[in-house]
Structure formats: C-alpha cells, structure tokens
C-alpha cells in the first residue's frame, strides 16, 4: 500500500513539476518521494523507475496515438532509424531512469541522515 | 558505506542529467538537448498534432484588435480572415503565419542576415561572411529608412509584426516548433526590419546573378567576331513578353544609345559556381473571347527552389472594403499572388541583369584607396561582428566603394577586389509592398497600373485580368538605362562614365493590354524583341514561352480544366528542335547494334518528358554529350578561366550548318562535321547510360529527381525523388529541387472560380498532416477548388476544421 502511495506521489508531484520546470526535476521528485517514504534503496529505485517511466510514457503514447505516429516516425528517422515504439520506450526509459536515480539518491540520503541522527543521539 | 552509496547515487544522477542535457560534451556532432527533446511535457511529443474530426469553435483573447476578427479554417487548413479593417486583418495574418510557420520565418531572416554561425558554429562563417558583404541587412535597413519616410501602408507592416509577436509572447518553450527543439535555440521577435530582410532575400533569389566574368573571358579569348557569332543575345524563335507593334517608334527617334567601353582584361581564377538552370515561372491570361464562360482566365505558376515549409502561405482576407485570396510570402504581410472579386494578378521573374561588376583601380597594396575619375579616393570600411557558436566572434571588415561593396577578397576568388553594383541594394524609392496592398483592393485596370508602379524590384512580369474583361501584362520594375553591352561584361570602375545612366521611365517599360490575339503571357523569356529602344541584357528562357504561345494561339472555348492540363504539360520544344536533326545526322554504321533499338525509340518519341519513359533520358544525356564534343574549343580552355557554353538554342541553330568548323574536334587529324559529332556523342551517351539502360528500371524521373527539401535539409522532413513528369524547359518546369512552387488558375466569372495548390501544406510542423497534404495532388497534376467566401459561413460546418475569434 505504501509502495502504491509512493508511486502516486511521484505521478502527482511529477505531473505538476513537469508543467513548470525543466525535465530533470523528475530526479528531485524521485528523491523527495524516496526520502519521505524511507524504503530500501532498490525498492525506491524501482518505484522511481516505474513512476517516472509511466509519467513520461502515458502522455507520449497518447500524443503518438492522436498523431498516428506521424512525427515519431520522422524523429525516429532523424535519430538514426528508431521506430515509434522504440522512441516511446526510450522516452519511458529517460523519464524512468531520471526519477529512479533521484530516488536512489533520496533514499541513500535518508539513510545517511538517519545514521547521523542516531549518532547524534548517542553522543548526547 | 552509506556515505559511498549516497555519493555514488548523487554522482550517477547528476552525470545522467548532464549527459542528456548536453550530449555535445561527449561528441563533436551537434546533438540537441536530448532529455528535453524526449520529454513529453516539453519535447518533440508536444509537436505531434492531435488531429480532431470534430469542428472546433475557439476564442483567442487579449488580442490587439480594434474589433473582433473571425477566422474560419477550411478543410485544406487555409485560414479565411474576416476583419472590420485591414489593420486587424493583417495583425491576424501575422499571428496565423507565426502559428504555422514560426521556425521557417525566423530561420529565413537569420540566414538572410548572415547569422547562422551563431547557431551552428564555425563552418557557417563563410556563408555569413558572404551574406554580410553582399549586404542584405544593409539593404533592408536602407529600405526601411525610406519606407518610413513616404506616406504609405507601413503601419500594416507594424501590425503584422505585432501579430507575429503576440503569438510568440504567449509561447512556452514546450510550444516551440520542433526545429527549435532539435537545434536548440529560441525564436526571436519579428520586426519591420526582418520583413524588409525577407523581401531583400527574395530579391536575391530572383535578380542576383550575372555572367559578367564568363562573358568577359570569352570575348577576350575568342575575339569579338567569334564571340558575337557564338553568343548572340536574342533568339529569333523566342516569343517575347511584349512584341513590337510600333508602340516604341517615337521613343526610338528620341534615344540614341551609344556603346559602352568594354573591359577586356582576362580574369583567371577558380571557376565560378554555376547557377542552377530551371528557375523560372509561367503566367498567362486569356481574354473572355477565348474562354467558354466568356470571362478572362488568369494562370500563374512561379518556379522556385522547392522547400518544406513552402515559401508560400495561402489565405483569404475579407474586410468591408475588400475581399482577396491567394498566397503570401511567409514573413511578409499581404497577398503576393492572388485575386479578389474583380481582378486577378500573378508574377514571373524578369531576367534582366541588374547586377554589374566593376574592376577597381587600386592605388595601394591593401586595397584601401582607388582611382575614380583621376582622383584617389579612400574606401569606406564598415565593421560587422559575426558571432560564432563555441568560438570567439569574427570581426568582418567590408569595403564600400562608389559602386558598391567589395564582396570577395580571398586570393583565388574570381571577383576578388571587384565592386558589385546591385539594384536591390540601392535605397528604395517606393514602399514596394504597396503594390500588393493596392492589388488586393484593385477593381480594374487603372487600379492595377497605379498599384504596379510601386513595385521596383525584383522586376516581375506582372500579369492581370479583370471581371470587366481586360487582360494585361507589364514588365514591372526599375531598370537602369544602359549603353549597348553595358553590364554584360566586367566594367572599368575607374571612370564614373560607366555608371548606370538613370532609370527607364515607368511609362516606357514594356507593357501590353488586350492584344488582338486574345492572350498575354510570360515565361522568363526576353521582355521585348531587340527593337525595344533601351538596351538590356540578362538570362532568359527560350522554350517554355514557345509552348505557351503555341497552345494559347490554338485553344478556343477555354475552361479552367484546359488550363490545368496546360500547367502540367511536359512537351519540350528544345527536344523537338534538336532531336530530328541529330537523329537524321547519325551515321548508324559507326554505332554498335545496341544503338538500333534506342534510335528507333527516339524516332517515335513525341518530345514529352514523361516520368516513366526512357526517351527523355536518352535525349538529355545525348544532347549534353553533343555539346561537350561540339564546344571542345571552349571546354578545353584552362580550368582557371571561367566560361560558359553557347546557349542551347544557338547550339541547335548551328546544326543546320553541318560542316561548320566548330564541329571539328581540336585534337584529331580528321575533319569532323555535325554527323560525326552526333554519332560520337550518341556513343558517349550509350556508354554513360549502359548500366542504367540494361537495368530496365531507370527512367526519366530517376534522372530528374524531383525533390522538396526541408529548409535545414533534414532528410526525414523532406520528400525526395517524387514520382512526376516534366523538365526545366517544359511548362511543368520540374527539375531536381526546383519547380512550380504554386499553381493558380482563376476564372473571373461571378462568383470567381479559383483553383490552386502548392507542393507542401499550410502547416510548417512536420508532425501535422497539413505539412505535406497538397504534395500528392501537385505531383499528379490535380487541383483543389479554392474556397473563396463572400461572407462568414456558419452553415456548412463540414467545410471547416475550426472557427476562431480574436478579440
């Protein structure tokens, strides 16, 4: 359930952030969600991958369907002969990986602070 | 351990982002910001237009219009603008042009100004340098200074820019045209200066060209007699735009033109790049007595370098005072070729030479001082900064002389140290666009003449037809008065006597109204026969004019459908003139048996350049080889001497003199004649085409390769090797990347019946179906009836994609 919530946060926060800020803020979204939900690094990474991937894939897919693949075909040709489907996969991968890497960083950061918190308490 | 993990993750994240943001860090290739490009929120996916089959009604608010403007977009994506006044209409024209063509106009203006190196890097410094030396930006600024002085419609230019900028200002980077995203730079605001700049760029396309060096060299090498024999200036078979019917008799008595002093210094340098053949256009108008409806029909197909997006943008503008439809030049307000309820008009280029080169008598090594009329004068030096992507800017010094700029200074440049005088870089004396604003509103012949007089350059054969029944054509422009042969050769720039002698008065330019033959026409041929009292030279086209003349002379009871067929005609007078003579001269005993079937095919050929036939290919290559053999005297001159072969019509004319010494090859013991050269060159042709003929899968279209290239030459945004017939000398003048850039047929009945299309679409977005929706009809000779609305139409929603209100 908490996994799902983390996914929803990425999708919601990501959606808003992507309207107003550069594409790479997906990493910050992933980091923030992972930091908040405080899960194992690989779990956060995976949730980031899926969340960021879906967030980029769905609008791209919708754009592509409404356009009958017309532009994707041409851009794919410009990028050395990628098919529209490969282009969609690449889009999902970039959105997903950016978020996932951010999530890993966020998760690792939380562990770091956690440890420090513990140390600080002990030193008192 | 946890620290390592955190920093590793952070490093990888930042690294991943940096590489996607700046892939060029890893590669010397120009790669866009990849992450942004792929983002569905900002990147190219945003340009994937969503085609909707539902009729849409939208309001575009906060617009700078004095009253609401309604735009109905028809099913071809053509906007029909309904405004209360011209200012509002032109504002919306700007807005819509920007919405459909922003990248195109932005890029074209940068290219004209010589500002490409700042976007693409050092390899474009050479291009920028030439643009700046020629001085399109200087010319545009000078034009603008004059435009602002004369009372005119300059405010319309400002309104147009306001419209473009209103569109730009509401864009977020994610809304930019996809080319901006691919090439990684933002759009700039549109300004009256840029309008002037695009106008000058069009002038450069149309009237920037000369053979001064080649002609000077040939005259020097061959001597005057041989030169005059081989390079006559007028083809007697040509049908000029305006014939001599005695209208110039009084003028002839008045004028006594003398000959120019001609420079005869041989210019040796690297050969000049050749201008592509086949840039030209057709227009004609037939009188009501020759048409089925009884009303005149006007046709126009301007031939240009074909590009995506098209240079033309189609629209209708309706106000209470006028109602006009046609094509605009993207980036320039108004309608350039079109019609209204009363008249129609069109243009073809006038090939008269308005660009001359002057040899400067430099008095010092650095070329900073020169002689003029015995006095030593310093050049004026202007400095230009060319910004270069990834490098320090280049400071460019351009020298200006009495005549004009020194365009070339590289040691081996053919025109090194020479000054250029070009009509279109002289300050304007009129607001040229007033011609088109005038034509949009014109009601009759008088209005047409009044509007035409504003148009000074690039000179056009401006054709006209009216509902009232008049047809007319004017060789419209500003033409320098020249002495005989002046401007045909490099001139001595040390005496101001070699300057142009003023300009031909507007009432004395060639013009023709309602001739008895019932039609007027032009196809880039000579403006007049040599009996026209003023001297001019230039590059003229010899064959399309004969096709048009012949067809229009014969046709009666003409319908728009006849005209469609005619615009797509692929009959070549050149082949008809040359081929029978060449075939009958062949000495078949000297040819291999493989030649027999080819000769038989050529004998049966009807001189139509059909896409899937082989005869046009055989003839074209044979004629090319024939010229090389015949003109070996010229071909064998050192490469360092720039020359041109005699024109094709002259080559064909010589065929009747079968033993002329020019047919004799220079380096053989035998004496060759026409028959020997025809036979030898037939063998040459067979040799060069052997594989292609054997493949049985190579035809005229594969040689001619009709193509429409994207402005930035991005292959997936282009269409190449289009399946279509025609050739440079046929009415359907398709030739590689050149061809009919717009076809229009207007019958001036009531209501007006108009048909038209251009190779492309209204949208400049490669992600839209309206990017290239008209190409197929264009290639197959079909037309769209143009929807010319008399008033806003709320009834037939199926005729429209959407209705928008600007308020």
PDB file of C-alpha atoms in Angstrom, chain B residues 388-487:
ATOM      1  CA  UNK B 388      30.173  32.106 -33.765  1.00  0.00           C
ATOM      2  CA  UNK B 389      28.852  29.281 -31.613  1.00  0.00           C
ATOM      3  CA  UNK B 390      31.605  27.909 -29.423  1.00  0.00           C
ATOM      4  CA  UNK B 391      34.192  30.405 -30.620  1.00  0.00           C
ATOM      5  CA  UNK B 392      35.289  33.996 -30.426  1.00  0.00           C
ATOM      6  CA  UNK B 393      33.297  36.308 -32.701  1.00  0.00           C
ATOM      7  CA  UNK B 394      34.739  37.206 -36.079  1.00  0.00           C
ATOM      8  CA  UNK B 395      35.078  40.899 -36.848  1.00  0.00           C
ATOM      9  CA  UNK B 396      34.426  41.388 -40.542  1.00  0.00           C
ATOM     10  CA  UNK B 397      35.566  44.482 -42.405  1.00  0.00           C
ATOM     11  CA  UNK B 398      33.707  45.230 -45.644  1.00  0.00           C
ATOM     12  CA  UNK B 399      34.988  47.842 -48.066  1.00  0.00           C
ATOM     13  CA  UNK B 400      32.465  50.054 -49.786  1.00  0.00           C
ATOM     14  CA  UNK B 401      33.340  51.861 -52.993  1.00  0.00           C
ATOM     15  CA  UNK B 402      31.489  54.355 -55.167  1.00  0.00           C
ATOM     16  CA  UNK B 403      29.951  51.352 -56.946  1.00  0.00           C
ATOM     17  CA  UNK B 404      29.121  49.156 -54.020  1.00  0.00           C
ATOM     18  CA  UNK B 405      30.782  46.607 -51.742  1.00  0.00           C
ATOM     19  CA  UNK B 406      33.872  44.513 -52.407  1.00  0.00           C
ATOM     20  CA  UNK B 407      32.242  41.115 -51.925  1.00  0.00           C
ATOM     21  CA  UNK B 408      35.218  38.813 -52.338  1.00  0.00           C
ATOM     22  CA  UNK B 409      38.742  39.188 -51.030  1.00  0.00           C
ATOM     23  CA  UNK B 410      40.085  35.610 -50.921  1.00  0.00           C
ATOM     24  CA  UNK B 411      43.194  35.393 -53.160  1.00  0.00           C
ATOM     25  CA  UNK B 412      41.663  32.993 -55.703  1.00  0.00           C
ATOM     26  CA  UNK B 413      38.107  34.282 -55.700  1.00  0.00           C
ATOM     27  CA  UNK B 414      37.050  35.113 -59.271  1.00  0.00           C
ATOM     28  CA  UNK B 415      35.708  38.514 -58.368  1.00  0.00           C
ATOM     29  CA  UNK B 416      38.454  39.372 -55.925  1.00  0.00           C
ATOM     30  CA  UNK B 417      38.751  43.076 -55.412  1.00  0.00           C
ATOM     31  CA  UNK B 418      35.861  43.888 -57.723  1.00  0.00           C
ATOM     32  CA  UNK B 419      32.958  46.045 -56.656  1.00  0.00           C
ATOM     33  CA  UNK B 420      29.359  44.973 -57.035  1.00  0.00           C
ATOM     34  CA  UNK B 421      26.559  47.264 -58.069  1.00  0.00           C
ATOM     35  CA  UNK B 422      23.230  45.590 -57.495  1.00  0.00           C
ATOM     36  CA  UNK B 423      19.872  47.260 -57.974  1.00  0.00           C
ATOM     37  CA  UNK B 424      18.296  45.618 -54.944  1.00  0.00           C
ATOM     38  CA  UNK B 425      20.950  47.003 -52.603  1.00  0.00           C
ATOM     39  CA  UNK B 426      20.210  50.581 -53.712  1.00  0.00           C
ATOM     40  CA  UNK B 427      17.922  52.527 -51.370  1.00  0.00           C
ATOM     41  CA  UNK B 428      14.217  52.074 -52.097  1.00  0.00           C
ATOM     42  CA  UNK B 429      12.332  54.875 -53.794  1.00  0.00           C
ATOM     43  CA  UNK B 430       8.903  53.403 -53.107  1.00  0.00           C
ATOM     44  CA  UNK B 431       7.299  51.204 -50.492  1.00  0.00           C
ATOM     45  CA  UNK B 432       7.359  48.096 -52.648  1.00  0.00           C
ATOM     46  CA  UNK B 433       4.667  46.254 -50.676  1.00  0.00           C
ATOM     47  CA  UNK B 434       2.173  48.994 -51.582  1.00  0.00           C
ATOM     48  CA  UNK B 435       1.944  47.265 -54.959  1.00  0.00           C
ATOM     49  CA  UNK B 436       0.404  44.206 -53.314  1.00  0.00           C
ATOM     50  CA  UNK B 437      -1.790  46.110 -50.860  1.00  0.00           C
ATOM     51  CA  UNK B 438      -3.027  48.008 -53.922  1.00  0.00           C
ATOM     52  CA  UNK B 439      -3.672  44.858 -55.968  1.00  0.00           C
ATOM     53  CA  UNK B 440      -5.605  43.225 -53.124  1.00  0.00           C
ATOM     54  CA  UNK B 441      -8.075  46.124 -53.305  1.00  0.00           C
ATOM     55  CA  UNK B 442      -7.888  46.808 -57.061  1.00  0.00           C
ATOM     56  CA  UNK B 443     -11.160  46.849 -59.023  1.00  0.00           C
ATOM     57  CA  UNK B 444      -9.992  47.480 -62.579  1.00  0.00           C
ATOM     58  CA  UNK B 445      -7.105  48.078 -64.976  1.00  0.00           C
ATOM     59  CA  UNK B 446      -6.470  51.604 -63.684  1.00  0.00           C
ATOM     60  CA  UNK B 447      -6.086  50.384 -60.114  1.00  0.00           C
ATOM     61  CA  UNK B 448      -3.724  47.686 -61.347  1.00  0.00           C
ATOM     62  CA  UNK B 449      -1.452  50.167 -63.109  1.00  0.00           C
ATOM     63  CA  UNK B 450      -1.481  52.507 -60.124  1.00  0.00           C
ATOM     64  CA  UNK B 451      -0.559  49.658 -57.771  1.00  0.00           C
ATOM     65  CA  UNK B 452       2.071  48.218 -60.113  1.00  0.00           C
ATOM     66  CA  UNK B 453       4.062  51.457 -60.176  1.00  0.00           C
ATOM     67  CA  UNK B 454       5.077  50.950 -56.559  1.00  0.00           C
ATOM     68  CA  UNK B 455       6.922  47.800 -57.498  1.00  0.00           C
ATOM     69  CA  UNK B 456      10.577  48.425 -58.332  1.00  0.00           C
ATOM     70  CA  UNK B 457      12.439  45.182 -57.666  1.00  0.00           C
ATOM     71  CA  UNK B 458      12.956  42.281 -58.109  1.00  0.00           C
ATOM     72  CA  UNK B 459      11.407  43.066 -61.508  1.00  0.00           C
ATOM     73  CA  UNK B 460       8.396  40.927 -62.367  1.00  0.00           C
ATOM     74  CA  UNK B 461       6.214  40.256 -65.387  1.00  0.00           C
ATOM     75  CA  UNK B 462       3.088  41.396 -63.566  1.00  0.00           C
ATOM     76  CA  UNK B 463       0.047  39.904 -65.268  1.00  0.00           C
ATOM     77  CA  UNK B 464      -3.551  40.994 -64.830  1.00  0.00           C
ATOM     78  CA  UNK B 465      -7.096  40.030 -65.755  1.00  0.00           C
ATOM     79  CA  UNK B 466     -10.416  41.526 -64.664  1.00  0.00           C
ATOM     80  CA  UNK B 467     -14.044  40.580 -64.431  1.00  0.00           C
ATOM     81  CA  UNK B 468     -14.672  43.642 -66.636  1.00  0.00           C
ATOM     82  CA  UNK B 469     -12.822  41.804 -69.397  1.00  0.00           C
ATOM     83  CA  UNK B 470      -9.355  43.377 -69.530  1.00  0.00           C
ATOM     84  CA  UNK B 471      -6.132  41.385 -69.701  1.00  0.00           C
ATOM     85  CA  UNK B 472      -2.683  42.965 -69.440  1.00  0.00           C
ATOM     86  CA  UNK B 473       0.958  42.423 -68.595  1.00  0.00           C
ATOM     87  CA  UNK B 474       3.725  44.833 -67.520  1.00  0.00           C
ATOM     88  CA  UNK B 475       7.448  44.162 -67.344  1.00  0.00           C
ATOM     89  CA  UNK B 476       7.293  45.813 -63.966  1.00  0.00           C
ATOM     90  CA  UNK B 477      10.347  47.142 -62.200  1.00  0.00           C
ATOM     91  CA  UNK B 478      13.054  49.714 -62.077  1.00  0.00           C
ATOM     92  CA  UNK B 479      15.528  49.213 -64.914  1.00  0.00           C
ATOM     93  CA  UNK B 480      18.825  51.006 -65.261  1.00  0.00           C
ATOM     94  CA  UNK B 481      19.372  52.787 -68.555  1.00  0.00           C
ATOM     95  CA  UNK B 482      22.446  51.161 -70.082  1.00  0.00           C
ATOM     96  CA  UNK B 483      24.572  51.825 -73.100  1.00  0.00           C
ATOM     97  CA  UNK B 484      24.860  48.968 -75.577  1.00  0.00           C
ATOM     98  CA  UNK B 485      26.601  45.997 -73.943  1.00  0.00           C
ATOM     99  CA  UNK B 486      26.905  47.839 -70.645  1.00  0.00           C
ATOM    100  CA  UNK B 487      26.728  45.416 -67.762  1.00  0.00           C
TER     101      UNK B 487
END
